[in-house]
Amino acid sequence: MSKKIVSVILTLMLLISTSAMAAISVSAANGEFYDPQPYSPSADAQKVGLNRYFFLFPNNWKNDYTQSAGIYWWDGTDANSSLDGTSQGVKWPGYKIHQFSTEEVTMYADNNKESGEALVTGTVWYVDVPSDVTTIIFNNALDGGEKTWDNYDQARNEAARQTTNINVEGIYPEDNNPNYPEIELETMNNMIYIIDPSLTGTNEVSGQSTYAGVWYFYHGGDQWDTEANPIYGGVDGPEPGDPTTGATPDPTNGTTPAPQNPAGSSTNDQPTTQPTTAAGNGTIATGSISLAIIVLMISAAATGVVIALRKKELEK
């Protein structure tokens, strides 16, 4: 009789183990989409100091999946998770950022309203980033997933948007930057980044479109240019809640500057790509680990029963 019981127990253990391993395999193949939260600088970030970056968030980056602008960085304070594992912060797409104004503004060809050719229309958003961060990526706060995931959603992926890697370490004469040949900038603090829709690429990991753009001095509202003009904002920029600046001389400078980081170039060696999330890079997700522990406990209990029955049998 005891041999039959042992046989039944061993069979059940085999079935449980097989089912559990199958479940773990499915979980490992499926990705985990991350929903970003608004960024709030930590105490450490406050200590190192903050730089304010503005972003003209295009209207066509909004969709049924997202209505917010976002930001991601992998070095410095409050860093997000990185591809090489050196930072272990929140996953891609990082953090949501804050809307500066609900007023729609437009970037025109040659930065000249008279041209009539609208390149980008959207609203201005901003974020205060730790000053030890060297490179950022703006996005539309949407995790589009990866093509290798079993639960890959093409519609969601195509709805996700991001810039290329953006340098925020400053501009110096030796950089030979055509936009600022005679200005030395230590940071892009209080400047606004505007994408150039004609300069797009493709993220090799996610398949998402990427966009290069230009840094401008921001003076509030729809006023930006490549000259720090103290009459209406200068390098200090406007403050949140006060997008207007009183005097508004014509900011037109006749030409549209070339993108600072064309074709995704960056001073940082990290590739222009979203990071691989924990469940998408072959590691077992937390739920799978919990399931494995449960299977182990069941197996241990079953083994104890088998040993006890065998001991009784030997005592007879």
Short mmCIF file of C-alpha atoms in Angstrom, two decimals, residues 7 25 29 35 69 126 135 160 191 215 259 263 268 290 293 312 315:
data_model
loop_
_atom_site.label_atom_id
_atom_site.label_comp_id
_atom_site.label_asym_id
_atom_site.label_seq_id
_atom_site.Cartn_x
_atom_site.Cartn_y
_atom_site.Cartn_z
CA SER A 7 4.31 6.26 -6.57
CA SER A 25 9.55 29.94 -19.20
CA ALA A 29 9.77 35.38 -22.41
CA ASP A 35 4.58 52.87 -16.23
CA ALA A 69 6.52 63.89 -21.82
CA TYR A 126 10.38 71.07 -18.07
CA THR A 135 23.36 62.75 -21.19
CA ALA A 160 6.37 55.33 -28.46
CA MET A 191 17.63 76.01 -22.39
CA TRP A 215 19.25 73.42 -27.98
CA PRO A 259 21.17 69.93 -34.61
CA ALA A 263 22.30 61.24 -36.23
CA ASN A 268 28.62 59.60 -23.86
CA SER A 290 8.10 33.20 -6.18
CA ILE A 293 10.15 28.85 -4.33
CA LYS A 312 7.78 3.02 8.66
CA GLU A 315 10.44 -0.73 10.96
#
